[in-house]
Short mmCIF file of C-alpha atoms in Angstrom, two decimals:
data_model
loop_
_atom_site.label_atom_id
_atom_site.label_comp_id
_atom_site.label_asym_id
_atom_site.label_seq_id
_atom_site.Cartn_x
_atom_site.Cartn_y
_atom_site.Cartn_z
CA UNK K 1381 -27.38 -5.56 26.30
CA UNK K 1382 -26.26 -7.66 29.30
CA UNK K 1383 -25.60 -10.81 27.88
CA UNK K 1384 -26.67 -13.89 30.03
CA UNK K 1385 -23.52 -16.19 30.85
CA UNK K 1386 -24.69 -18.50 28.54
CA UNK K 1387 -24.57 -16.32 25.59
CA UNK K 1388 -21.07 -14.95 27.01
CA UNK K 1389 -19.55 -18.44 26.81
CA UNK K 1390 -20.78 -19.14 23.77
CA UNK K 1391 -19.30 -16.31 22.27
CA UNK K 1392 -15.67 -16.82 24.10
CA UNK K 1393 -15.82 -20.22 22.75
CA UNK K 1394 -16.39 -18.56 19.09
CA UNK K 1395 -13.55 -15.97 19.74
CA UNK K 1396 -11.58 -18.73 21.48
CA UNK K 1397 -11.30 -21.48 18.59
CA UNK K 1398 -11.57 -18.72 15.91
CA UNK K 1399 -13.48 -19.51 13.16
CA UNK K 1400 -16.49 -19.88 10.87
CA UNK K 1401 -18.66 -21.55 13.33
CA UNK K 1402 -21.70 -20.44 14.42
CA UNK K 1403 -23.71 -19.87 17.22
CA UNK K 1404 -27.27 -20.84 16.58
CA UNK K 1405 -29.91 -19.05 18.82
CA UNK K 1406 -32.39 -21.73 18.43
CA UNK K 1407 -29.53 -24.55 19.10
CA UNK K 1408 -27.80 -23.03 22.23
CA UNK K 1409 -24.27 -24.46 21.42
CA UNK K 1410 -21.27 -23.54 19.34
CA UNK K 1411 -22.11 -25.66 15.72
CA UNK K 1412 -22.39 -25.12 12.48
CA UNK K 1413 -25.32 -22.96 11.77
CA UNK K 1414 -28.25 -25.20 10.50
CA UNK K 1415 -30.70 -22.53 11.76
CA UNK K 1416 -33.01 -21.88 8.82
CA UNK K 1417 -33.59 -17.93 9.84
CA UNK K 1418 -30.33 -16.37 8.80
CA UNK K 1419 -30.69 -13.63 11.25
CA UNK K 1420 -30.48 -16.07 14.48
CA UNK K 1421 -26.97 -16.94 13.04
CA UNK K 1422 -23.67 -15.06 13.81
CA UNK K 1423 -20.57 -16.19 12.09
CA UNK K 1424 -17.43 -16.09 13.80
CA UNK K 1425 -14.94 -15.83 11.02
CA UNK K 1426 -11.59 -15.25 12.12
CA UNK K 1427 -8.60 -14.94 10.04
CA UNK K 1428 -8.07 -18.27 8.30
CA UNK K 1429 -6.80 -17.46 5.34
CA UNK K 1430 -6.77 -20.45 3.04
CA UNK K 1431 -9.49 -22.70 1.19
CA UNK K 1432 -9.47 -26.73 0.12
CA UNK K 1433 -8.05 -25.57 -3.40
CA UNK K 1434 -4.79 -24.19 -1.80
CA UNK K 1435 -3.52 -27.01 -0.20
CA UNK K 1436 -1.07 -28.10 -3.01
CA UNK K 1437 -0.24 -24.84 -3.50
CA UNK K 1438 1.12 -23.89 -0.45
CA UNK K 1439 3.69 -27.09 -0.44
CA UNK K 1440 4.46 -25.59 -4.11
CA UNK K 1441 4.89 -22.15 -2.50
CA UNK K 1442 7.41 -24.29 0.30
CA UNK K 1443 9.45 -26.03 -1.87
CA UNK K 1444 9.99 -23.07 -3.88
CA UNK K 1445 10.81 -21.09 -1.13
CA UNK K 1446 13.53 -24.26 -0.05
CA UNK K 1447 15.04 -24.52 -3.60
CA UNK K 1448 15.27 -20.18 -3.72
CA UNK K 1449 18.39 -20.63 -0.35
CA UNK K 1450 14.94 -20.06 2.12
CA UNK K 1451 13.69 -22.12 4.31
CA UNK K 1452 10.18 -23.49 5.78
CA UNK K 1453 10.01 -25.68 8.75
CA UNK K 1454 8.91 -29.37 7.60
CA UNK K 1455 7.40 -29.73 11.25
CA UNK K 1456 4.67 -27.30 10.58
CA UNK K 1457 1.71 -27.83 8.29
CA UNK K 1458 -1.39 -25.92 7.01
CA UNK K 1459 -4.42 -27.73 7.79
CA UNK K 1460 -8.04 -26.97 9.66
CA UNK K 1461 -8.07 -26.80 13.46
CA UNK K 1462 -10.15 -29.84 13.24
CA UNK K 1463 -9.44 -32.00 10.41
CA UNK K 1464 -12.07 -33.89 9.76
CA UNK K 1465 -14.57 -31.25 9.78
CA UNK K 1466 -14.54 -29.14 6.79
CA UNK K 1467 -16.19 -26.10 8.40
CA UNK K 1468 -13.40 -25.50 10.61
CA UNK K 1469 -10.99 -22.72 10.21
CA UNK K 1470 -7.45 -23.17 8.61
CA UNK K 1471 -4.17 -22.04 10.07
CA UNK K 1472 -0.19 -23.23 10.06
CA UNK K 1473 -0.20 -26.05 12.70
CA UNK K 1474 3.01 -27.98 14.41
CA UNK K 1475 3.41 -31.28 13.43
CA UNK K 1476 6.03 -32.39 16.12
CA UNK K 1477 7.06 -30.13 19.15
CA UNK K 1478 9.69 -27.52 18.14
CA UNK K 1479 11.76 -25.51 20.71
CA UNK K 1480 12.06 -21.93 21.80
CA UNK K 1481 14.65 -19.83 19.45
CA UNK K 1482 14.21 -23.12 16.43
CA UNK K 1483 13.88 -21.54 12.85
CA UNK K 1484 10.35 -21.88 11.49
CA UNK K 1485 10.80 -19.65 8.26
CA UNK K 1486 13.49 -18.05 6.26
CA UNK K 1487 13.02 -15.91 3.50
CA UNK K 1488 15.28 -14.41 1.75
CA UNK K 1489 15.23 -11.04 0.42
CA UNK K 1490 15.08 -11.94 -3.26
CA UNK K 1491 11.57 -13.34 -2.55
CA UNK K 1492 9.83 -10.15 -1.03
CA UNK K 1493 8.03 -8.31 -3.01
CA UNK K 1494 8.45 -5.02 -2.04
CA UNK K 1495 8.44 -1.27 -2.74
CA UNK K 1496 10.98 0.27 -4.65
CA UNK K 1497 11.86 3.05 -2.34
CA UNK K 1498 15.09 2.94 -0.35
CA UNK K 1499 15.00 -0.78 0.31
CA UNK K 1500 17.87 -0.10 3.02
CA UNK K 1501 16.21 1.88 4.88
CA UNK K 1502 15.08 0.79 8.18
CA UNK K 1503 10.97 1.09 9.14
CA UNK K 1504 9.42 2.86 11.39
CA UNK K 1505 5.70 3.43 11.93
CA UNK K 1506 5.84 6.99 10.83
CA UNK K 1507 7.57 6.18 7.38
CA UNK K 1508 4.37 4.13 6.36
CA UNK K 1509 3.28 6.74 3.94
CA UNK K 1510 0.97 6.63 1.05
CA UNK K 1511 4.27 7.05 -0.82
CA UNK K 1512 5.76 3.20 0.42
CA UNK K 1513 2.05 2.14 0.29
CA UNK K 1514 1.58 3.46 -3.88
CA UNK K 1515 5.04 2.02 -4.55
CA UNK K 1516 4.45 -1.62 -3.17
CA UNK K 1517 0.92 -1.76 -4.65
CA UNK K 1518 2.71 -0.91 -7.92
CA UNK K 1519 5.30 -3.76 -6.89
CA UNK K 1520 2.67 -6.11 -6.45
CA UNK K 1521 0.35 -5.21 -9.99
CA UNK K 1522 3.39 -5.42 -11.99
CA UNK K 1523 3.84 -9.02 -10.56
CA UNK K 1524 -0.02 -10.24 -10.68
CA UNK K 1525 -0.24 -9.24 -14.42
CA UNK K 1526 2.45 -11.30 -14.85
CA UNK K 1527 1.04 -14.37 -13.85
CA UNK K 1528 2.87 -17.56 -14.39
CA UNK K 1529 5.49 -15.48 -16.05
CA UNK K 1530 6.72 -13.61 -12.76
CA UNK K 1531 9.67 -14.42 -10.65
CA UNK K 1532 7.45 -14.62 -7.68
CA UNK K 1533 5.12 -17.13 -9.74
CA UNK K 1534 4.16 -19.26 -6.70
CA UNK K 1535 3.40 -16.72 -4.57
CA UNK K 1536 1.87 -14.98 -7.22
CA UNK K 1537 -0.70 -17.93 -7.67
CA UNK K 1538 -1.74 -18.17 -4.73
CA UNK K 1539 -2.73 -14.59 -4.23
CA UNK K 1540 -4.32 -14.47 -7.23
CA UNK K 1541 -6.48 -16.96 -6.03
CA UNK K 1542 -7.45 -15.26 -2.78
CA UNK K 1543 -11.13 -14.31 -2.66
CA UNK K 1544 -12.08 -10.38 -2.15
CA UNK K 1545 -14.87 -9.03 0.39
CA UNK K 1546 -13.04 -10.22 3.47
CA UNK K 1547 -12.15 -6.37 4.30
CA UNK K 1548 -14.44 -3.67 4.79
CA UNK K 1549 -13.37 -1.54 1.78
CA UNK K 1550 -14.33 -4.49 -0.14
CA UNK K 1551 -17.89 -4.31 1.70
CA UNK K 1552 -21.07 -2.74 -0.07
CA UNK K 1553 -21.62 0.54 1.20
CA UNK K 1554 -25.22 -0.41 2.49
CA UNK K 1555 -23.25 -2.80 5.32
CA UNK K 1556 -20.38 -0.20 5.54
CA UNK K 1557 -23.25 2.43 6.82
CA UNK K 1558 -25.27 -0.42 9.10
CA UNK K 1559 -22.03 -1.08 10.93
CA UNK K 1560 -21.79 2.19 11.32
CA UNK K 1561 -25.16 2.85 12.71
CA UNK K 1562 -24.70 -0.14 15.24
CA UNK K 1563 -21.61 1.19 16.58
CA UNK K 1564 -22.37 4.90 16.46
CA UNK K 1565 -20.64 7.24 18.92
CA UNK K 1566 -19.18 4.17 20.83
CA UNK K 1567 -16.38 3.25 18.67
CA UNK K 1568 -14.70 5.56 16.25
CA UNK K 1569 -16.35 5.70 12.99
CA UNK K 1570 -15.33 3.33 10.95
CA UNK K 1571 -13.93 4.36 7.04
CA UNK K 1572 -16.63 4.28 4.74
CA UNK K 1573 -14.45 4.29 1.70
CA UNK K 1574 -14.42 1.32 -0.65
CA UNK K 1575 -11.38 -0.29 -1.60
CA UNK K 1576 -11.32 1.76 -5.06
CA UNK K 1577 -11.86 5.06 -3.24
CA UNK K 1578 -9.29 4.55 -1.07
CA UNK K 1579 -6.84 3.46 -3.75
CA UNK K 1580 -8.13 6.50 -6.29
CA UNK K 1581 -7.40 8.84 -2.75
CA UNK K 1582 -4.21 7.56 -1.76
CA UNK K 1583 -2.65 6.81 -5.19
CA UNK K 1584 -4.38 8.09 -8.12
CA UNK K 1585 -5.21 4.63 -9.32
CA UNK K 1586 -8.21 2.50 -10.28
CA UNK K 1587 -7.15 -0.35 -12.19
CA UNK K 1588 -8.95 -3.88 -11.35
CA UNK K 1589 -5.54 -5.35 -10.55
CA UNK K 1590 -4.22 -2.46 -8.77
CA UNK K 1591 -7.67 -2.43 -6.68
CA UNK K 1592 -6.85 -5.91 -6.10
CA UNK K 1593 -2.95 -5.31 -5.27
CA UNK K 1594 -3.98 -3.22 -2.79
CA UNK K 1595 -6.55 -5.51 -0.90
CA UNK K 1596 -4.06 -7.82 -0.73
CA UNK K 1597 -1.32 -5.70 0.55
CA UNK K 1598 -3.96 -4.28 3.60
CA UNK K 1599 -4.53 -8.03 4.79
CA UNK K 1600 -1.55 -9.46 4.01
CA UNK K 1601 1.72 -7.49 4.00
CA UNK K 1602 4.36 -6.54 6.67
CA UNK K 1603 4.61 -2.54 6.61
CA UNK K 1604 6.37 -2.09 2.69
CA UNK K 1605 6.57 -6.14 2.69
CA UNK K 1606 4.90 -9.57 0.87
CA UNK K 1607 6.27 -12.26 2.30
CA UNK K 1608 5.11 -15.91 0.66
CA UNK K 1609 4.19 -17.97 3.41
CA UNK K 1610 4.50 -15.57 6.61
CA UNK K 1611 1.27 -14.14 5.65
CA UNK K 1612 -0.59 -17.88 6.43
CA UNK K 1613 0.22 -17.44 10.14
CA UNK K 1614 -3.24 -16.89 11.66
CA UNK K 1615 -3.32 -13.55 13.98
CA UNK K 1616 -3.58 -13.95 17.72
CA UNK K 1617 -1.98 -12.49 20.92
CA UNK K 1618 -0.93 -13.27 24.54
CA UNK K 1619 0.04 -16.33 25.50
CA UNK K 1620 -1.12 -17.69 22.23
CA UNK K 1621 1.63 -15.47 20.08
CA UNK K 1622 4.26 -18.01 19.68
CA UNK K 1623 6.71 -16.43 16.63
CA UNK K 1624 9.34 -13.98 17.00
CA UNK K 1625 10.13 -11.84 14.12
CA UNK K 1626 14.18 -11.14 13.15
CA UNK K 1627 14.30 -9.12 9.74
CA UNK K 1628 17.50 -8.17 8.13
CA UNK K 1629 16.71 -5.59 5.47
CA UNK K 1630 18.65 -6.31 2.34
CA UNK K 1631 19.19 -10.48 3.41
CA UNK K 1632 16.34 -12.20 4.81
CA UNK K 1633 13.05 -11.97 6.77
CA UNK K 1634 13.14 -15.36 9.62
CA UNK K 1635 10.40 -16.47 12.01
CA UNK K 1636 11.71 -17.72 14.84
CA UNK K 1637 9.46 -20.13 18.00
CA UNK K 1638 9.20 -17.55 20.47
CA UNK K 1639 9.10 -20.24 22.62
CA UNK K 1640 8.24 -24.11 22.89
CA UNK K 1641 5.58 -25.37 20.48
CA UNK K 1642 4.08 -28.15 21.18
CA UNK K 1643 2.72 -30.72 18.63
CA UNK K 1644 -0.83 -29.85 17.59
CA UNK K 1645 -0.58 -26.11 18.58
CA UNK K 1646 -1.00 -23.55 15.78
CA UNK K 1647 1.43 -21.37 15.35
CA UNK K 1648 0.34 -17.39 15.47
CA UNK K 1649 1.80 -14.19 14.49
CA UNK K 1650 0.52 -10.31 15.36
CA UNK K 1651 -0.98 -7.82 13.32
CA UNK K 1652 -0.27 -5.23 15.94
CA UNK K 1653 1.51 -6.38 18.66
CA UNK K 1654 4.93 -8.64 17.23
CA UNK K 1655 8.20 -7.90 18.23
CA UNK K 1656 8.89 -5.65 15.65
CA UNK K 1657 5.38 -3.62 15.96
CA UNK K 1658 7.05 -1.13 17.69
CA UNK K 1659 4.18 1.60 19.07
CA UNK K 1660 1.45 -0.29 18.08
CA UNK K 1661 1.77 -2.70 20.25
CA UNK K 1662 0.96 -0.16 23.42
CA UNK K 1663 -1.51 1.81 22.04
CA UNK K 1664 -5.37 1.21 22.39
CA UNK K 1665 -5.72 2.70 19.70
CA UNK K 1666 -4.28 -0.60 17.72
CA UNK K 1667 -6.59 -2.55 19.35
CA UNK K 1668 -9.70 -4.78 18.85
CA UNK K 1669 -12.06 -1.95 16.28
CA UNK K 1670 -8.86 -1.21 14.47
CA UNK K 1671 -7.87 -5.05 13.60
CA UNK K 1672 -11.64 -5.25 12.40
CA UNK K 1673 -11.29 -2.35 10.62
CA UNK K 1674 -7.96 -3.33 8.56
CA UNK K 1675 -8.59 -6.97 8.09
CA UNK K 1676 -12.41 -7.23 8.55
CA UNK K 1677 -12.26 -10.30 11.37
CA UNK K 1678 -13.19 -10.09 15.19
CA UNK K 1679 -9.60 -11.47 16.71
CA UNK K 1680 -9.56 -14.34 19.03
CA UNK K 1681 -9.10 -13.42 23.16
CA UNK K 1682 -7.29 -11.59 24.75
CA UNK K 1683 -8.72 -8.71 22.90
CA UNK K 1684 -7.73 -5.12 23.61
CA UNK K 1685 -10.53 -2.14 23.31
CA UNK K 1686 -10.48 1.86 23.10
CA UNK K 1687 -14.48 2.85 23.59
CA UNK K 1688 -14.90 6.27 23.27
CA UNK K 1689 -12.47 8.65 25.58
CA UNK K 1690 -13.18 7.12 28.49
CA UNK K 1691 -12.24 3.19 28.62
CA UNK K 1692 -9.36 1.35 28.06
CA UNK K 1693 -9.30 -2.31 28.91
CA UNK K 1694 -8.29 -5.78 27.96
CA UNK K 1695 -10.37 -8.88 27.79
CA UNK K 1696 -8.66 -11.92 27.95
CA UNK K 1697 -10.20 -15.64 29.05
CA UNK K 1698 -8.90 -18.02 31.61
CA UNK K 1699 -8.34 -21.79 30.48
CA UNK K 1700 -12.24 -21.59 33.02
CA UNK K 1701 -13.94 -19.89 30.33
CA UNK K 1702 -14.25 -16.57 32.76
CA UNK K 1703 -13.47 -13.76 31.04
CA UNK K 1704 -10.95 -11.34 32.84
CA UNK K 1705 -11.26 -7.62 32.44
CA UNK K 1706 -7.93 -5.08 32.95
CA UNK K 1707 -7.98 -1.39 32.55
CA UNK K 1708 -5.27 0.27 31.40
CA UNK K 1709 -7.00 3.59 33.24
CA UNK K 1710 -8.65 2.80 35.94
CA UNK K 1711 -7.25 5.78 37.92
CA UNK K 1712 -8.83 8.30 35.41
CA UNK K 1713 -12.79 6.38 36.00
CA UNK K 1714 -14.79 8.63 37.58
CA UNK K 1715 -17.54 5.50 38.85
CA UNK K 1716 -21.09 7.37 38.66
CA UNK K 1717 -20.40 9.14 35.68
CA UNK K 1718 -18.63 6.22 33.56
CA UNK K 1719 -21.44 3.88 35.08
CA UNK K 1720 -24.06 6.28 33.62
CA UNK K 1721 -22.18 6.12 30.15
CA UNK K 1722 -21.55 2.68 29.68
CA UNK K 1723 -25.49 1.89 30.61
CA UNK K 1724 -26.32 4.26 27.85
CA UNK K 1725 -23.43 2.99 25.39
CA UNK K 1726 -25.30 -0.68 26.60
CA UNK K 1727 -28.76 0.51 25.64
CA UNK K 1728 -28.11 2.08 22.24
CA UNK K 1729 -26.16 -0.68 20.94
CA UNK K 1730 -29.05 -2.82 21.80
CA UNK K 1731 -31.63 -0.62 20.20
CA UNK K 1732 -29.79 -0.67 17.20
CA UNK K 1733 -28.83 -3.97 17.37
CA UNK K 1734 -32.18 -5.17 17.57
CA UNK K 1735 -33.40 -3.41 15.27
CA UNK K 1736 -31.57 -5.08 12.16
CA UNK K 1737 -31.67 -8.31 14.05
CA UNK K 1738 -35.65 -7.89 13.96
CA UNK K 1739 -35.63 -6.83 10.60
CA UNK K 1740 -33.46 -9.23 9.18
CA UNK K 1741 -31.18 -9.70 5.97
CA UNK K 1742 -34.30 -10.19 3.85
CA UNK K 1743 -35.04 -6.38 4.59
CA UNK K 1744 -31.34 -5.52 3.75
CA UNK K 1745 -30.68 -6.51 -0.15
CA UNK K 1746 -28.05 -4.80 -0.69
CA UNK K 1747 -25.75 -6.74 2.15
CA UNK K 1748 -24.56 -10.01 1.43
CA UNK K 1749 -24.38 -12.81 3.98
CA UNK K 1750 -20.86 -12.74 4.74
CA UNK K 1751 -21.13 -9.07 5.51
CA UNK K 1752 -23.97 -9.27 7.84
CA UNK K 1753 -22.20 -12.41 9.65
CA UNK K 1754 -18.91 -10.99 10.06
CA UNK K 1755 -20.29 -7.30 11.36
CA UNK K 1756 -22.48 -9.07 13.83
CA UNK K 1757 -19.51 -10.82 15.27
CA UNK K 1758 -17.99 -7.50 15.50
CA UNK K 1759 -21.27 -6.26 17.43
CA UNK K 1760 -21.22 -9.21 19.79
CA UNK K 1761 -18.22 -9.02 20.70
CA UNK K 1762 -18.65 -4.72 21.39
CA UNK K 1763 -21.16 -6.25 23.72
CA UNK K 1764 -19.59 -9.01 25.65
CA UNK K 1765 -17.04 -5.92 25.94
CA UNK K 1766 -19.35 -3.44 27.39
CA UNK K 1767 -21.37 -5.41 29.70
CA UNK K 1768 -17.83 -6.67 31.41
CA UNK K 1769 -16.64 -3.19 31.66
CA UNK K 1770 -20.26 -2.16 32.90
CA UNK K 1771 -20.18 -4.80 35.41
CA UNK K 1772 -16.09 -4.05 36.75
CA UNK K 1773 -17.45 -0.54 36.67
CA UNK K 1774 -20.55 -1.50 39.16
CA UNK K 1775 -18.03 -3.97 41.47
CA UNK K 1776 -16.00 -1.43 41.84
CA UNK K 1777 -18.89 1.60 43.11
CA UNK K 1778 -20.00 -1.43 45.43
CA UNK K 1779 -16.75 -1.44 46.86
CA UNK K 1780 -15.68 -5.35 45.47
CA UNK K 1781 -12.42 -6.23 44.36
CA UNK K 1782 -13.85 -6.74 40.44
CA UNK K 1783 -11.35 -7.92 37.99
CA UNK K 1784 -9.07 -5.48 39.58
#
């Protein structure tokens, strides 16, 4: 595909502020989509997690965590990265600078919801079974039926009030099987199951509130853990990852600064590479696609991607706007050969690409807006991904010094 600069800056500004803004095709800049053909509009939805109504919840969720022996940070707030537009994405913001190693959350134990299973027992990546998994979504039905009437009622609330179809088993089959053909053969397929499948597979259940238990635990929980609040930090990593996770099983889960914050600055955690994150954070195969494929957003830069069996590189972009390519294998590129695959893995996105683009939504019922918006992203940002590799690839036959 071969993006022109232009388009590649406007899509690391996208990935760069996060978001649900748009980039209009007719407009040329990073805005709010006004563009009235739906199919010239890409929406970069990140992980913001929160809408207007939750506001006064979430300082009912922090006092209650306070009065339970926990504690939440009064120099951090939830609020949109720009506050006076209403478009902009959410996210847990500093309010005054707070130092390396300072306390932003404490929760204690008492306040998790969690599985049932050996609650002693330390966590590893291999123990995430569909045993822990059954167990917690069990956890979590028991408390959501509840309602106002569970000991977690705050918490409970909230998540109750969280929208669904913001992860792919939640997305109609008809835009499971388009994202599918658009990324076909160049990133590992990705699971077609809907949420209920995957909960009638995994745990014999199909309940509406154990259906929705489970969404909630993919986006939102820590391995075989809720924990109120911790799951408002926005996702984001390198230089931007700023919390430092210290859990004491039994006692307490803390966030700590991982170092200074200054006033302004949100405040991130990891999905795959936090301190506790153990393997995933050093394997490709926890990268970009598999973020998108749990959570069902297109994370900020630096991003990391696996294509195929060939490539393994991170993007990340300098405070310039370039974008910077690494590989994690550039010893194992065989030049000609990878050059010849990446032009092909560049043209059949394209085809494909341009194909639903030129047919539009209108010609796709069955996929709602949000769908369409968010797998787009998700294709752009493939692209951006393949033309820098194509084009490290090419410096590198010529004999340059690339991004090496």
């Amino acid at each position: 595909m071969m993006y022109s600069n232009l388009s590649i800056i406007l899509l690391s500004a996208a990935l760069q502020y996060g978001n649900i803004y748009q980039v209009c095709a007719d407009e040329k800049i990073l805005t709010t989509c006004t563009s009235s053909v739906e199919s010239e509009c890409v929406n970069y939805d990140d992980s913001a997690k929160i809408d207007d109504s939750d506001e006064a919840e979430t300082h009912y969720l922090a006092d209650w965590i306070n009065a339970e022996g926990g504690f939440v940070d009064s120099r951090q707030e939830i609020r949109r990265l720009f506050p006076d537009d209403p478009h902009s994405p959410k996210g847990v913001f500093a309010k005054e600078r707070i130092e390396k190693g300072q306390l932003l959350l404490s929760v204690p134990w008492k306040l998790l919801i969690r599985s049932e299973m050996d609650e002693e027992k330390e966590m590893e990546d291999d123990d995430l079974s569909d045993d822990w998994n059954c167990q917690l979504v069990d956890s979590l039905s028991r408390e959501m039926a509840l309602g106002d009437e569970s000991k977690f009622a705050p918490y409970i609330h909230y998540l109750n009030g969280q929208e669904r179809g913001q992860i792919l088993g939640d997305f109609s089959t008809e835009a499971q099987l388009m994202l599918n053909e658009l990324t076909d053969s160049i990133i590992s397929t990705f699971d077609v199951m809907t949420s209920i499948e995957s909960l009638q597979q995994r745990c014999s259940r199909e309940d509406p509130v154990a259906v929705h238990a489970s969404v909630l635990i993919e986006q939102r929980s820590e391995d075989d853990l809720m924990i109120p609040y911790y799951d408002m930090y926005n996702h984001r990593n390198g230089k931007w990852l700023n919390t430092w996770i210290n859990l004491v099983r039994g006692e307490k889960y803390d966030v700590l600064a991982r170092h200074t914050i200054e006033a302004g600055q949100e405040i991130y955690n990891s999905y795959n590479q936090c301190n506790k994150c153990a393997a995933k954070a050093y394997n490709f195969e926890c990268g970009t696609p598999h973020i998108f494929d749990l959570y069902g957003f297109t994370e900020s830069y630096p991003q990391r991607w696996a294509i195929g069996a060939d490539f393994f590189f991170d993007l990340d972009q300098e405070d310039s706007g370039k974008i910077v390519l690494s590989w994690s294998n550039k010893e194992d590129l065989h030049i000609q050969e990878d050059l010849d695959i990446l032009k092909n893995m560049i043209s059949r996105l394209q085809v494909s690409g341009d194909r639903y683009k030129r047919d539009g939504i209108a010609s796709h019922p069955q996929i709602k807006q949000s769908e369409w918006n968010t797998i787009f992203l998700f294709y752009d940002a493939l692209s951006v991904a393949l033309d820098n590799a194509f084009l490290s690839t090419s410096d590198f036959v010529a004999g340059g010094n690339g991004y090496y």
